[in-house]
Coordinates of C-alpha atoms and ligand atoms in Angstrom, one line a residue:
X1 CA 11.8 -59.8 139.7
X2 CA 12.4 -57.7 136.6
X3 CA 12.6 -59.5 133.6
X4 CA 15.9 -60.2 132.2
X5 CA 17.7 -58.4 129.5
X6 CA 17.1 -59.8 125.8
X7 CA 20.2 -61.1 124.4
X8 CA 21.3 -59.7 121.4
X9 CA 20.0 -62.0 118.4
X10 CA 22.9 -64.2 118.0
X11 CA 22.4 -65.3 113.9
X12 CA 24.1 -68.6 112.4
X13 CA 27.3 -70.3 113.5
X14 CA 26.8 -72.6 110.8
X15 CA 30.0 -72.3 108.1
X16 CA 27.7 -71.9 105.8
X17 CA 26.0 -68.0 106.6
X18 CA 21.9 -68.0 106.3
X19 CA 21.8 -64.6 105.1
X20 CA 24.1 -62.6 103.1
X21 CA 24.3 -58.9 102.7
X22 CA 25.9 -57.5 99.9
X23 CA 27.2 -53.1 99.0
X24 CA 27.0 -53.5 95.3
X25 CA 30.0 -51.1 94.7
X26 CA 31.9 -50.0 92.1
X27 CA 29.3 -49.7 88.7
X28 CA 30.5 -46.2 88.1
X29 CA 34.3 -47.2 88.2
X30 CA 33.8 -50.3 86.5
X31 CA 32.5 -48.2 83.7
X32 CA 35.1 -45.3 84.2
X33 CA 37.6 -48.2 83.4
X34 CA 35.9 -48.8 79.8
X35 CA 35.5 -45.0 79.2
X36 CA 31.8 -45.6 79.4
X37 CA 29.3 -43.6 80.5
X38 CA 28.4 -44.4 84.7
X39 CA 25.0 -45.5 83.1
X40 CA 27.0 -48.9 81.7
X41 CA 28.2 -49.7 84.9
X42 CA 24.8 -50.2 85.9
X43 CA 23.2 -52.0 83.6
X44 CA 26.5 -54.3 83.8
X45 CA 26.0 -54.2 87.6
X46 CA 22.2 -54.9 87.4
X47 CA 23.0 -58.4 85.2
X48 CA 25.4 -59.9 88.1
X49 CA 22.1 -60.3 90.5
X50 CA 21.0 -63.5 88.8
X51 CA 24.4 -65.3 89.1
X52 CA 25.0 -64.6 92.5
X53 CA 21.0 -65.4 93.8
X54 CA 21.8 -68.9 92.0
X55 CA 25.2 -69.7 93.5
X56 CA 23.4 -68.5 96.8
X57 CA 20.9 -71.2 96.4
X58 CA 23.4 -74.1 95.3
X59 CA 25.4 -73.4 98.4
X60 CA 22.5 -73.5 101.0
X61 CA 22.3 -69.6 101.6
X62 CA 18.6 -68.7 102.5
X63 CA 18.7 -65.1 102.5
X64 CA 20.7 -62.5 100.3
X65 CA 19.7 -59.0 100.4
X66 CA 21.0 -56.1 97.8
X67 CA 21.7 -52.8 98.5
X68 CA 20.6 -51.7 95.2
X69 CA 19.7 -47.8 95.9
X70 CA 20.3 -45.8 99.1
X71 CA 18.2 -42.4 100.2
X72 CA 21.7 -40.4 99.9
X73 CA 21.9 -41.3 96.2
X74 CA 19.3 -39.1 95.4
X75 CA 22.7 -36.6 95.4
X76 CA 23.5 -38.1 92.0
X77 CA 22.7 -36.6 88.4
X78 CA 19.5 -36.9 87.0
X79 CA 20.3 -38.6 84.1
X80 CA 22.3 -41.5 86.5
X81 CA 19.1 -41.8 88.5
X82 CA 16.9 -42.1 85.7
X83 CA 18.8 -45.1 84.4
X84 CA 18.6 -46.8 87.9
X85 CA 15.5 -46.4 88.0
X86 CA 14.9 -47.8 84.6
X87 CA 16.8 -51.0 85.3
X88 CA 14.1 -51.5 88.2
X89 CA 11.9 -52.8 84.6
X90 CA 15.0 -54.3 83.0
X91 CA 15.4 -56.4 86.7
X92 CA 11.8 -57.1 86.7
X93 CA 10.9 -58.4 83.0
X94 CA 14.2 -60.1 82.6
X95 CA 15.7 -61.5 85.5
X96 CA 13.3 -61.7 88.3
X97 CA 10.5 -63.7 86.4
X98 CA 13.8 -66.3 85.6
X99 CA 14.6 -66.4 89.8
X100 CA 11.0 -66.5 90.3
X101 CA 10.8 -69.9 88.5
X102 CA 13.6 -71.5 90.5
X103 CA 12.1 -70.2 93.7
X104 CA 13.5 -66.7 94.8
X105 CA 11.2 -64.8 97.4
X106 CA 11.0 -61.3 96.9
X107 CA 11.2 -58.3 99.4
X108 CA 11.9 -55.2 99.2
X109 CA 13.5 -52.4 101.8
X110 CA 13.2 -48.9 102.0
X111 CA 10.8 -46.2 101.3
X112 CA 8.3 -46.5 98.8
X113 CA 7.2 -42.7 99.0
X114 CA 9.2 -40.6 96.7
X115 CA 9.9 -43.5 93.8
X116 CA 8.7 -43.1 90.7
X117 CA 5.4 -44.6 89.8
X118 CA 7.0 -46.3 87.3
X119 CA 9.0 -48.7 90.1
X120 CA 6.0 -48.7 92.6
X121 CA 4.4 -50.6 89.8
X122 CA 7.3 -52.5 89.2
X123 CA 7.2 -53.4 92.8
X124 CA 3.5 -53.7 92.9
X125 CA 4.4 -56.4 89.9
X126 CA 6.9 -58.2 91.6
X127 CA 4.7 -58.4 95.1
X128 CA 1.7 -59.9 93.3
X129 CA 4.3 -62.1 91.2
X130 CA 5.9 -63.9 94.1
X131 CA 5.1 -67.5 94.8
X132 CA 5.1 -69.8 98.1
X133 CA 8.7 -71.2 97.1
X134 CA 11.3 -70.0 98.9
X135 CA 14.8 -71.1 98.6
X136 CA 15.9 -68.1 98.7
X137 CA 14.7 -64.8 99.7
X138 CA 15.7 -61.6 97.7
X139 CA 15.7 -58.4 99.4
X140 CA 16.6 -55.2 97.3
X141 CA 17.0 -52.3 99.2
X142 CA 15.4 -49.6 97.1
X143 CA 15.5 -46.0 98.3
X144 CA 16.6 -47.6 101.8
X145 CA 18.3 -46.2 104.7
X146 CA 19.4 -47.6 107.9
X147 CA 19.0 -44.7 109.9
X148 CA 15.6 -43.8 108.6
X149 CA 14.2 -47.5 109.0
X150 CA 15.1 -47.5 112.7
X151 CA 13.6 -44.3 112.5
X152 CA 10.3 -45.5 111.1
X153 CA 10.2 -48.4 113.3
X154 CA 10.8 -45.9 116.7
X155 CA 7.5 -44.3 115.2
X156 CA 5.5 -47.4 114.9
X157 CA 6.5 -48.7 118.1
X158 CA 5.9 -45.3 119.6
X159 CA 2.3 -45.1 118.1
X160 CA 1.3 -48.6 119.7
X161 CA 2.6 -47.3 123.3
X162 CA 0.9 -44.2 122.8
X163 CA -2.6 -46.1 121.9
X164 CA -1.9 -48.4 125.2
X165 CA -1.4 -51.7 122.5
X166 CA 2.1 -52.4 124.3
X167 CA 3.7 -52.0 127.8
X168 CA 7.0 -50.4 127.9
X169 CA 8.9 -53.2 129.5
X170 CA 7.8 -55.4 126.5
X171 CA 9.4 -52.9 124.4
X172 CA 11.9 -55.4 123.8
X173 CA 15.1 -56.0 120.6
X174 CA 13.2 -58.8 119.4
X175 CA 10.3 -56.3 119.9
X176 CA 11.9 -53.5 117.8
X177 CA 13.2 -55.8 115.4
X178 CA 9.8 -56.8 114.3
X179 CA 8.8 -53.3 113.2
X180 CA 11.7 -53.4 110.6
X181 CA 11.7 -53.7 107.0
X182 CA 13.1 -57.0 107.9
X183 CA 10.5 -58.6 110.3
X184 CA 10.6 -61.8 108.6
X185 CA 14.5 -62.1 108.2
X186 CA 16.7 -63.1 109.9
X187 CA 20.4 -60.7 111.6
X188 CA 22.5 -60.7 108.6
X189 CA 26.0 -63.3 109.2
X190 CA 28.1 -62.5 106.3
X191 CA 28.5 -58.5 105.3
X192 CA 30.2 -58.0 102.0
X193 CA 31.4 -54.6 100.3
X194 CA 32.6 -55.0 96.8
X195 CA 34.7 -51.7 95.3
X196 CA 37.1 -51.9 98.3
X197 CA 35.5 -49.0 100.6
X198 CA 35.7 -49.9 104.4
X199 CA 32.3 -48.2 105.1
X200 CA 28.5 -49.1 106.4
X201 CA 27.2 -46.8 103.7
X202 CA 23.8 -46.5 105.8
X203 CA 23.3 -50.0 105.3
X204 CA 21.5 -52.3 107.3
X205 CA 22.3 -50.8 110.9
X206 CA 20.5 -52.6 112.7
X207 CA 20.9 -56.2 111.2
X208 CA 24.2 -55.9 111.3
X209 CA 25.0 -56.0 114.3
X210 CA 27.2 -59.1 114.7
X211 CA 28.2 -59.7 111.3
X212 CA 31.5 -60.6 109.6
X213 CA 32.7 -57.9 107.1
X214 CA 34.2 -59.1 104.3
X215 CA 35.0 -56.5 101.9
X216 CA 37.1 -57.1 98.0
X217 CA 38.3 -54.6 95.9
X218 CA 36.7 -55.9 93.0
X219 CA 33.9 -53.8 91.3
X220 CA 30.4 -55.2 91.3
X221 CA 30.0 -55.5 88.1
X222 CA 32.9 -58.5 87.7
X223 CA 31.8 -60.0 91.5
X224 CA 31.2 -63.7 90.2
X225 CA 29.7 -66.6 91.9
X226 CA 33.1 -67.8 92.3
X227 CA 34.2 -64.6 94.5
X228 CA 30.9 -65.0 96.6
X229 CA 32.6 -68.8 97.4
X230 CA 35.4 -66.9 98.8
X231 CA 33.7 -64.8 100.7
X232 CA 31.8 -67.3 102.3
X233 CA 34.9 -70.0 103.1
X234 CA 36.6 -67.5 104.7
X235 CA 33.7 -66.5 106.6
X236 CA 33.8 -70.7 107.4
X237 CA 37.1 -69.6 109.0
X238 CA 36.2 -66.5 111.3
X239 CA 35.5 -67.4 115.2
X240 CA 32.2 -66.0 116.2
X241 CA 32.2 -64.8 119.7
X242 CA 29.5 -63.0 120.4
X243 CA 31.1 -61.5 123.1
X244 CA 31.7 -64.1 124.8
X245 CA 34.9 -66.1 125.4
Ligands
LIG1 C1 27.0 -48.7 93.2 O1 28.0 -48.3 92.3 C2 25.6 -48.6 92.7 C3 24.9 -47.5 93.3 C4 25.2 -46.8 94.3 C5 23.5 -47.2 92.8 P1 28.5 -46.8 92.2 O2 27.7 -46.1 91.2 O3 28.5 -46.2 93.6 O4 29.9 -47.0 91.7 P2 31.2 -46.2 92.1 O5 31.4 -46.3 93.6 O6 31.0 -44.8 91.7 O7 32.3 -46.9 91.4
LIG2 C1 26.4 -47.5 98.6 O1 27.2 -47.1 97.7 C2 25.0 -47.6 98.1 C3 24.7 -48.7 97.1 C4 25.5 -49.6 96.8 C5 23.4 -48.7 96.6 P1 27.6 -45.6 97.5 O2 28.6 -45.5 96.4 O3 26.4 -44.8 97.4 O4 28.4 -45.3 98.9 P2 29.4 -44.1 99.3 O5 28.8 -42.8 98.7 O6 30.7 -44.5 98.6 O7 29.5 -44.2 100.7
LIG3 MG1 29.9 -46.1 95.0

């Protein structure tokens, strides 16, 4: 009998979601709004993180995971980029060390290759920095893409077929999922845009999947613990199906 087909990873029912996603939108209009420079926006942008990892760990949320910097916005001005990149430093120095303490996990997604060596030692720094605790774990996706992780994991799954290390029938979701930047995590429940666009922006493809998408026009930069509370009652609210009935 062939084996039966792998049911699509089903995430949390619970009201409460165990991993949020989040599109930090909007620094550049937030700043645009103050007649400051784009560059403001993200340094304002970058100081919300710390807020919303606590209220995530008062609430019960295990998992949050920031879409910080994506492959595409390598389209941007130099001088924009630079600053990002700089904050990486900022993050690290000032607030991670803080969520460290109260037990945040750290991960990050995306592509190492092409960063500065000035973040691959931030990174480096915040790796060798992380403790056992977990009451939450961070993800920042840093120079991510969703396409090119499903990309990357095709690759590595193709390279262990090739080498005879796995049969193609166990070639499985839960298979393929495990060769993601996300091995350990679980499909995200709650998806949340702030900056009011109704768009994936490469994010997360895969994880996705069954998510609720919750999206506020307000800019990053002003998202507050108390709008994340919103989000996540009305999630409380939505019917998860599944496809089923
Ligand atoms: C999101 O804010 C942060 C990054 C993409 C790095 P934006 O910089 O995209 O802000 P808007 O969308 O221009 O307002
Ligand atoms: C998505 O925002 C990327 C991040 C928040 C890091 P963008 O501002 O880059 O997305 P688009 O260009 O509006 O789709
Ligand atoms: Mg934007």
């Amino acid at each position: 009998m062939s084996e039966p087909i792998p049911a699509v990873s089903q995430g949390d029912t619970n009201p409460i979601p165990r991993h949020i996603a989040i599109v930090m939108d909007g620094n550049g209009r937030w700043a645009h709004e103050r007649g400051l420079p784009r560059t403001e926006g993200h340094r304002a942008g970058a100081r919300r993180v710390k807020e919303i990892a606590r209220t995530c760990m008062d609430i019960g949320v295990s998992y949050l995971t920031i879409y910080a910097f994506s492959k595409e916005n390598w389209k941007r001005p130099r001088a924009e980029i630079n600053t990002i990149m700089k904050l990486t430093d900022f993050f690290y120095r000032r607030e991670f060390r803080e969520l460290r303490n109260e037990g945040v996990y750290f991960v990050h997604l995306g592509d190492r290759r092409g960063l500065p060596r000035s973040v691959e030692k931030v990174l480096d720094s915040i790796e060798r920095d992380n403790t056992e605790k977990r009451n939450l774990v961070l993800s920042i996706a840093f120079n991510y893409s969703g396409r090119s992780e499903i990309v990357r994991a095709a690759r590595l799954v193709a390279e262990e077929a090739a080498r005879g290390a796995v049969r193609l029938q166990d070639i499985t979701e839960e298979y393929v999922g495990r060769h993601l930047y996300t091995s350990d995590i679980p499909d995200v429940d709650l998806f949340i845009r702030t900056g009011g666009e109704m768009r994936l922006s490469n994010f997360l493809l895969w994880q996705i999947a069954y998510a609720e998408i919750w999206v506020t026009d307000t800019l990053w930069p002003d998202f507050t613990g108390e709008v994340l509370k919103r989000a996540i009652d009305d999630f409380g609210k939505r019917e998860r199906r599944f496809g089923g009935v």
